[in-house]
Coordinates of N, CA and C in Angstrom, one line a residue:
M1 N 8.2 0.2 -33.6 CA 7.4 -1.0 -33.8 C 7.8 -2.0 -32.4
T2 N 7.0 -2.7 -32.0 CA 7.4 -3.6 -30.5 C 6.9 -5.2 -30.9
T3 N 7.7 -5.8 -30.1 CA 7.9 -7.6 -30.2 C 5.7 -7.8 -29.9
P4 N 6.1 -8.8 -31.6 CA 5.2 -8.6 -31.8 C 4.4 -10.1 -31.7
D5 N 2.9 -9.9 -31.2 CA 1.7 -10.9 -30.4 C 2.7 -12.6 -31.5
R6 N 2.5 -13.4 -30.1 CA 2.7 -14.9 -30.2 C 2.0 -15.9 -30.4
L7 N 2.1 -16.5 -31.2 CA 1.3 -17.8 -31.8 C 1.2 -19.2 -30.8
S8 N 0.4 -20.0 -30.4 CA 0.8 -20.7 -29.0 C 0.4 -21.9 -29.6
P9 N 0.5 -23.1 -28.7 CA -1.0 -24.1 -29.4 C -1.5 -24.2 -28.9
G10 N -2.8 -25.0 -29.8 CA -4.5 -24.2 -30.2 C -4.7 -23.2 -30.8
D11 N -3.6 -21.8 -31.0 CA -4.8 -21.0 -31.5 C -4.5 -21.7 -33.1
P12 N -5.9 -21.2 -34.6 CA -5.8 -21.3 -35.0 C -5.0 -19.9 -36.1
A13 N -4.7 -21.2 -37.5 CA -3.4 -21.0 -38.0 C -4.1 -19.5 -38.8
P14 N -3.0 -18.4 -38.8 CA -3.5 -17.0 -39.8 C -3.2 -17.4 -41.2
E15 N -5.3 -17.9 -42.1 CA -5.3 -17.8 -43.5 C -4.6 -16.6 -44.3
F16 N -3.5 -17.4 -45.4 CA -3.1 -16.5 -46.3 C -3.6 -17.5 -47.2
T17 N -3.9 -16.2 -48.3 CA -3.2 -17.9 -49.8 C -2.5 -15.7 -50.7
L18 N -1.1 -16.8 -50.7 CA 0.1 -15.2 -51.6 C 0.4 -16.2 -52.8
P19 N 1.4 -15.0 -53.2 CA 1.8 -15.5 -54.5 C 3.2 -16.7 -54.2
T20 N 3.1 -17.8 -54.9 CA 4.7 -18.8 -54.7 C 5.8 -18.7 -55.6
D21 N 6.9 -19.4 -55.6 CA 8.3 -19.0 -56.9 C 7.4 -19.5 -58.1
T22 N 6.3 -20.1 -58.0 CA 6.2 -20.5 -60.0 C 5.2 -19.4 -60.0
G23 N 5.0 -18.5 -59.3 CA 3.7 -17.8 -60.2 C 2.4 -18.1 -59.6
D24 N 1.9 -19.6 -59.0 CA 0.9 -19.4 -59.2 C 0.6 -19.0 -57.7
Q25 N -0.9 -19.1 -57.5 CA -1.4 -18.9 -55.5 C -1.2 -20.1 -54.4
L26 N -1.1 -19.9 -53.6 CA -1.3 -21.0 -52.5 C -1.7 -20.8 -51.7
A27 N -2.6 -21.4 -50.6 CA -3.8 -20.9 -49.9 C -3.9 -21.6 -48.6
L28 N -3.3 -21.4 -47.6 CA -3.5 -22.6 -46.7 C -4.7 -23.6 -46.3
A29 N -6.0 -22.9 -46.9 CA -6.8 -23.6 -46.7 C -6.8 -25.3 -48.0
D30 N -6.1 -24.8 -49.4 CA -5.3 -25.6 -50.3 C -4.7 -27.0 -49.3
L31 N -3.9 -26.8 -48.4 CA -3.6 -27.4 -47.6 C -4.3 -28.8 -45.7
R32 N -5.7 -27.9 -45.9 CA -6.4 -28.4 -45.0 C -6.7 -29.9 -45.3
G33 N -6.1 -30.7 -44.1 CA -6.2 -32.2 -44.3 C -5.4 -32.8 -43.6
R34 N -4.5 -31.7 -44.2 CA -2.7 -33.0 -44.1 C -1.7 -31.2 -42.8
K35 N -0.8 -31.9 -42.4 CA -0.1 -31.5 -41.2 C 0.7 -30.5 -42.0
V36 N 1.0 -29.4 -41.8 CA 2.1 -28.1 -42.6 C 3.4 -27.4 -41.6
V37 N 4.3 -27.6 -41.6 CA 5.8 -26.7 -41.0 C 5.9 -25.5 -42.1
L38 N 5.3 -24.5 -41.5 CA 5.1 -23.6 -42.4 C 7.0 -22.7 -41.5
Y39 N 7.4 -22.4 -42.3 CA 8.8 -21.6 -41.9 C 9.0 -20.3 -42.3
A40 N 8.8 -19.4 -41.3 CA 9.4 -18.1 -41.9 C 10.9 -17.6 -41.7
Y41 N 11.8 -16.9 -43.5 CA 13.3 -16.8 -43.0 C 13.0 -15.4 -43.6
P42 N 14.3 -14.7 -43.0 CA 14.1 -13.5 -44.4 C 14.2 -13.1 -45.7
A43 N 15.3 -13.8 -46.0 CA 15.7 -13.3 -46.7 C 16.0 -14.9 -48.2
A44 N 15.9 -14.7 -49.4 CA 15.9 -16.2 -49.7 C 18.4 -15.9 -50.4
M45 N 18.5 -16.7 -50.3 CA 19.7 -16.5 -51.2 C 20.8 -16.0 -50.4
T46 N 20.5 -15.5 -49.1 CA 21.5 -15.7 -48.1 C 21.7 -16.5 -47.9
P47 N 23.1 -17.2 -46.9 CA 24.1 -18.0 -46.2 C 22.6 -19.5 -45.7
G48 N 22.4 -17.9 -44.6 CA 21.5 -19.2 -43.5 C 20.6 -19.5 -43.5
C49 N 19.6 -18.5 -44.7 CA 18.6 -19.2 -45.5 C 18.7 -20.0 -46.3
T50 N 19.7 -20.1 -47.0 CA 19.1 -21.4 -47.9 C 20.0 -22.2 -47.5
K51 N 20.7 -22.6 -45.9 CA 21.0 -23.3 -45.7 C 20.2 -24.4 -44.4
Q52 N 19.2 -23.3 -44.2 CA 17.3 -23.4 -44.0 C 16.9 -24.4 -44.8
A53 N 16.9 -24.1 -46.0 CA 15.9 -24.8 -46.9 C 16.2 -25.6 -47.6
C54 N 17.8 -25.8 -47.9 CA 18.4 -27.2 -48.0 C 18.3 -28.0 -47.3
D55 N 18.1 -27.8 -45.6 CA 18.0 -29.1 -44.4 C 16.6 -29.7 -44.9
F56 N 15.7 -28.5 -45.0 CA 14.2 -28.9 -45.4 C 13.8 -29.6 -46.6
R57 N 14.8 -29.2 -47.6 CA 14.7 -29.8 -48.5 C 15.3 -31.3 -48.4
D58 N 16.4 -31.3 -48.3 CA 17.1 -33.2 -47.2 C 16.4 -33.8 -46.7
S59 N 15.0 -33.0 -46.2 CA 14.7 -34.0 -45.5 C 13.1 -33.8 -45.2
L60 N 13.0 -33.4 -47.2 CA 11.4 -33.3 -47.8 C 11.0 -35.1 -47.5
A61 N 11.0 -35.8 -47.9 CA 10.5 -37.1 -48.3 C 10.3 -37.4 -47.4
S62 N 11.2 -37.8 -45.8 CA 10.6 -38.3 -44.5 C 10.1 -37.1 -44.2
L63 N 9.9 -35.9 -43.7 CA 8.7 -35.2 -43.6 C 7.6 -35.3 -44.5
Q64 N 7.3 -35.7 -45.4 CA 5.9 -35.8 -46.3 C 5.5 -37.6 -46.3
A65 N 6.6 -38.5 -45.9 CA 5.9 -39.9 -45.6 C 5.4 -39.3 -44.1
A66 N 5.8 -38.9 -43.1 CA 5.1 -39.1 -41.9 C 3.6 -37.4 -41.5
G67 N 3.4 -37.2 -43.1 CA 2.5 -36.7 -43.4 C 2.6 -34.4 -43.4
Y68 N 3.8 -34.0 -43.2 CA 3.4 -33.0 -43.9 C 4.0 -32.8 -44.5
E69 N 3.3 -31.2 -44.9 CA 3.3 -30.6 -46.6 C 5.0 -29.8 -45.3
V70 N 6.1 -28.9 -46.6 CA 6.3 -27.7 -46.3 C 6.3 -26.8 -46.8
V71 N 6.6 -25.6 -46.3 CA 6.4 -24.2 -46.6 C 7.3 -23.1 -46.6
G72 N 7.9 -22.7 -46.7 CA 8.7 -21.8 -46.5 C 8.2 -20.0 -47.1
I73 N 8.1 -19.4 -46.1 CA 7.6 -17.9 -46.4 C 8.5 -16.6 -46.0
S74 N 8.8 -15.8 -47.1 CA 9.5 -14.5 -46.7 C 9.2 -13.5 -47.6
P75 N 9.7 -12.2 -47.7 CA 9.3 -10.7 -47.8 C 9.6 -10.8 -48.9
D76 N 10.6 -12.1 -49.6 CA 10.8 -11.7 -51.2 C 10.0 -11.7 -52.9
K77 N 9.8 -11.2 -53.0 CA 9.4 -10.5 -54.5 C 9.0 -12.5 -54.9
P78 N 7.6 -12.9 -55.9 CA 8.9 -14.3 -56.4 C 9.4 -14.4 -57.5
E79 N 9.6 -13.8 -58.1 CA 10.6 -13.9 -58.8 C 12.1 -14.4 -58.3
K80 N 12.7 -13.4 -57.1 CA 14.1 -13.5 -56.3 C 13.3 -16.0 -55.8
L81 N 12.0 -15.2 -55.6 CA 12.2 -17.1 -54.7 C 12.6 -18.1 -56.2
A82 N 11.7 -17.7 -57.1 CA 12.1 -18.5 -58.3 C 13.5 -18.5 -58.4
K83 N 14.3 -18.0 -58.4 CA 15.7 -18.1 -59.0 C 16.5 -19.0 -57.5
F84 N 15.8 -18.5 -56.8 CA 15.9 -19.5 -55.1 C 15.8 -21.2 -55.4
R85 N 14.8 -21.3 -55.5 CA 14.2 -22.4 -55.7 C 15.3 -23.1 -57.0
D86 N 15.4 -22.4 -58.5 CA 16.4 -22.7 -59.2 C 17.5 -22.9 -58.8
R87 N 18.2 -21.9 -58.2 CA 19.7 -22.1 -57.8 C 20.4 -23.2 -57.2
D88 N 19.1 -23.7 -55.7 CA 19.5 -24.9 -54.5 C 18.3 -26.4 -55.1
A89 N 18.2 -25.6 -56.1 CA 17.1 -27.4 -55.9 C 16.3 -27.3 -55.0
I90 N 15.0 -26.3 -54.7 CA 14.5 -26.6 -53.5 C 12.5 -27.2 -54.2
T91 N 12.2 -28.1 -53.5 CA 11.4 -29.0 -53.8 C 10.1 -28.4 -53.2
F92 N 10.7 -28.1 -52.1 CA 8.8 -27.5 -51.8 C 8.4 -25.5 -52.4
P93 N 7.4 -25.6 -51.8 CA 6.7 -24.5 -52.5 C 7.2 -22.9 -51.2
L94 N 7.8 -22.2 -52.0 CA 7.9 -20.9 -51.5 C 7.1 -19.8 -51.7
V95 N 6.3 -19.2 -50.4 CA 5.7 -17.8 -50.9 C 6.0 -16.9 -50.4
S96 N 5.6 -16.2 -51.2 CA 5.8 -14.4 -51.0 C 5.1 -13.9 -49.7
D97 N 5.5 -13.1 -48.9 CA 4.9 -12.0 -48.3 C 5.3 -10.8 -48.2
V98 N 5.0 -10.4 -49.6 CA 5.7 -9.2 -49.4 C 5.5 -7.7 -48.8
D99 N 4.2 -7.5 -48.5 CA 3.7 -6.7 -47.4 C 3.8 -6.8 -46.0
R100 N 4.5 -8.2 -46.0 CA 4.7 -8.9 -44.8 C 3.3 -9.0 -43.6
A101 N 2.6 -9.1 -44.2 CA 1.4 -8.9 -43.3 C 0.5 -10.6 -42.6
V102 N 1.3 -11.1 -43.8 CA 1.6 -12.8 -43.4 C 2.0 -13.2 -42.0
L103 N 2.7 -12.9 -41.6 CA 4.9 -13.1 -41.4 C 3.3 -11.8 -40.2
T104 N 3.7 -10.7 -40.0 CA 3.0 -10.2 -38.5 C 1.9 -11.4 -37.8
A105 N 1.0 -11.7 -39.3 CA -0.1 -12.0 -38.3 C 0.4 -13.5 -37.4
Y106 N 1.7 -14.1 -38.0 CA 2.1 -15.1 -36.8 C 3.2 -14.5 -35.9
G107 N 3.3 -13.7 -36.1 CA 4.7 -13.6 -34.9 C 5.8 -13.8 -35.5
A108 N 5.5 -13.6 -37.2 CA 7.6 -13.8 -37.4 C 7.9 -12.2 -38.0
Y109 N 7.6 -10.9 -37.8 CA 7.6 -10.1 -38.1 C 7.6 -9.3 -37.0
G110 N 8.9 -8.1 -36.9 CA 8.6 -7.5 -35.9 C 10.2 -6.6 -35.5
E111 N 10.2 -6.4 -34.6 CA 11.8 -6.6 -33.2 C 12.6 -7.0 -32.9
K112 N 13.8 -7.4 -33.3 CA 14.8 -8.8 -33.2 C 16.5 -7.6 -32.7
Q113 N 16.9 -8.9 -32.2 CA 18.9 -8.3 -32.0 C 18.8 -8.7 -33.5
L114 N 20.3 -8.2 -33.7 CA 20.6 -8.3 -34.4 C 22.4 -8.1 -34.8
Y115 N 23.2 -8.8 -34.1 CA 24.4 -8.5 -33.9 C 25.0 -7.2 -32.6
G116 N 23.4 -7.9 -32.0 CA 24.0 -6.7 -30.1 C 22.8 -4.9 -30.8
K117 N 22.6 -5.7 -32.1 CA 21.1 -4.3 -32.1 C 19.4 -4.3 -32.5
T118 N 18.8 -3.9 -32.1 CA 17.8 -3.4 -32.0 C 17.1 -3.5 -33.3
V119 N 16.3 -4.4 -34.8 CA 16.0 -4.4 -35.7 C 14.5 -4.3 -35.9
T120 N 14.6 -4.3 -37.0 CA 12.8 -4.8 -37.1 C 12.9 -5.8 -38.4
G121 N 12.1 -6.8 -38.1 CA 12.2 -7.5 -40.1 C 12.0 -9.1 -38.9
V122 N 12.3 -10.6 -40.9 CA 11.5 -10.9 -39.9 C 12.0 -11.8 -39.3
I123 N 11.9 -12.4 -38.1 CA 12.1 -13.1 -36.7 C 12.2 -14.9 -37.8
R124 N 13.4 -15.5 -38.0 CA 13.0 -16.7 -38.2 C 12.3 -17.4 -37.2
S125 N 11.7 -18.1 -37.8 CA 10.1 -19.1 -37.1 C 10.0 -20.2 -37.7
T126 N 9.6 -21.5 -37.0 CA 8.5 -22.6 -37.5 C 7.8 -22.7 -36.5
F127 N 6.5 -23.0 -37.8 CA 5.0 -23.1 -37.4 C 4.3 -24.8 -37.9
V128 N 4.4 -25.6 -37.0 CA 3.8 -26.4 -37.3 C 2.6 -26.4 -37.3
I129 N 2.0 -27.0 -38.7 CA -0.3 -27.1 -38.6 C -0.7 -28.6 -38.8
D130 N -1.2 -28.5 -37.8 CA -2.5 -29.8 -37.5 C -3.4 -30.0 -39.0
A131 N -3.5 -30.5 -39.2 CA -4.8 -30.7 -39.9 C -5.9 -30.2 -40.0
D132 N -5.9 -30.1 -39.0 CA -7.4 -29.4 -39.0 C -6.4 -27.7 -38.7
G133 N -5.8 -26.6 -39.2 CA -5.7 -25.8 -39.3 C -4.6 -24.5 -38.0
K134 N -4.8 -26.2 -36.6 CA -4.7 -25.0 -35.5 C -3.3 -24.7 -35.3
I135 N -2.5 -24.7 -35.0 CA -1.3 -24.5 -34.6 C -0.4 -25.5 -33.7
E136 N 0.2 -26.2 -33.5 CA 0.1 -27.2 -33.4 C 1.5 -27.2 -31.8
R137 N 2.8 -26.3 -32.8 CA 4.5 -25.9 -32.8 C 4.0 -24.2 -33.2
A138 N 5.1 -23.1 -32.3 CA 5.6 -22.3 -32.4 C 6.4 -21.6 -32.0
L139 N 7.5 -21.7 -33.1 CA 9.3 -22.5 -32.4 C 9.9 -20.2 -32.8
Y140 N 9.9 -19.6 -32.0 CA 10.3 -18.6 -32.4 C 11.8 -18.2 -32.4
N141 N 12.7 -17.5 -33.4 CA 14.4 -16.9 -33.1 C 14.9 -18.2 -32.9
V142 N 14.8 -19.2 -34.1 CA 14.8 -20.5 -34.0 C 16.4 -20.5 -34.9
K143 N 17.6 -21.0 -35.0 CA 18.8 -21.0 -35.8 C 18.4 -21.4 -37.4
A144 N 19.8 -21.3 -38.2 CA 19.3 -22.1 -39.5 C 19.7 -22.9 -39.0
T145 N 21.3 -23.0 -38.8 CA 21.8 -24.3 -39.0 C 21.6 -25.3 -37.6
G146 N 21.0 -27.0 -38.2 CA 19.8 -27.4 -36.8 C 19.4 -27.3 -36.7
H147 N 18.5 -26.6 -37.1 CA 17.0 -26.8 -36.8 C 16.2 -27.2 -37.0
V148 N 16.2 -28.0 -38.6 CA 15.4 -29.1 -39.0 C 16.6 -30.0 -38.6
A149 N 17.0 -30.7 -37.9 CA 17.0 -32.0 -37.4 C 16.7 -31.3 -36.1
K150 N 16.7 -30.3 -35.5 CA 15.9 -30.7 -33.7 C 14.2 -30.4 -34.3
L151 N 13.9 -29.8 -35.0 CA 12.9 -30.1 -35.3 C 11.8 -31.7 -35.6
R152 N 13.0 -32.3 -36.8 CA 12.6 -33.6 -37.0 C 12.4 -34.9 -35.2
R153 N 13.6 -34.5 -34.6 CA 13.9 -35.3 -33.6 C 12.9 -34.8 -32.3
D154 N 11.8 -33.6 -32.4 CA 11.2 -33.1 -32.0 C 9.8 -33.6 -32.2
L155 N 9.9 -33.6 -33.4 CA 8.4 -34.3 -34.0 C 8.8 -36.5 -33.9
G156 N 9.6 -36.8 -33.9 CA 9.5 -37.9 -33.1 C 9.8 -38.7 -34.9
L157 N 10.3 -37.9 -35.3 CA 11.1 -38.7 -37.1 C 12.3 -39.4 -36.7
D158 N 13.4 -38.8 -36.1 CA 14.5 -39.3 -35.3 C 14.8 -40.2 -34.7

């Protein structure tokens, strides 16, 4: 597998309908008219992914006040996402992309460096999608720690 195609500002955000941590379905089209922060993370309940999810949770009120909805996406099954939500009081939707098709469409699944080795997996990424469904920002290989604070600054929220 090679490096995936990456999205750029102005590209249409790939549509999806995926199962959530609550067992419901969430479609990107359901969020049209609102700005969306979609962030891709490798695995629920791991230290880095927990830190990132808790940072988004702790910033959720101010992000929502600025008109942003937050959605997390990973290849975890909905049952694991529900445990993650309950364990860490995650207050935004977590969607399950078990076959990684949506992650791949966003360029967030493919070859990456992990501890100096090339592996295939989820590339920690964040996408800001405007109210019309277009990519406003596509951030790849973000760090779990400090990313939400940087994103808030970049969005002019801090």
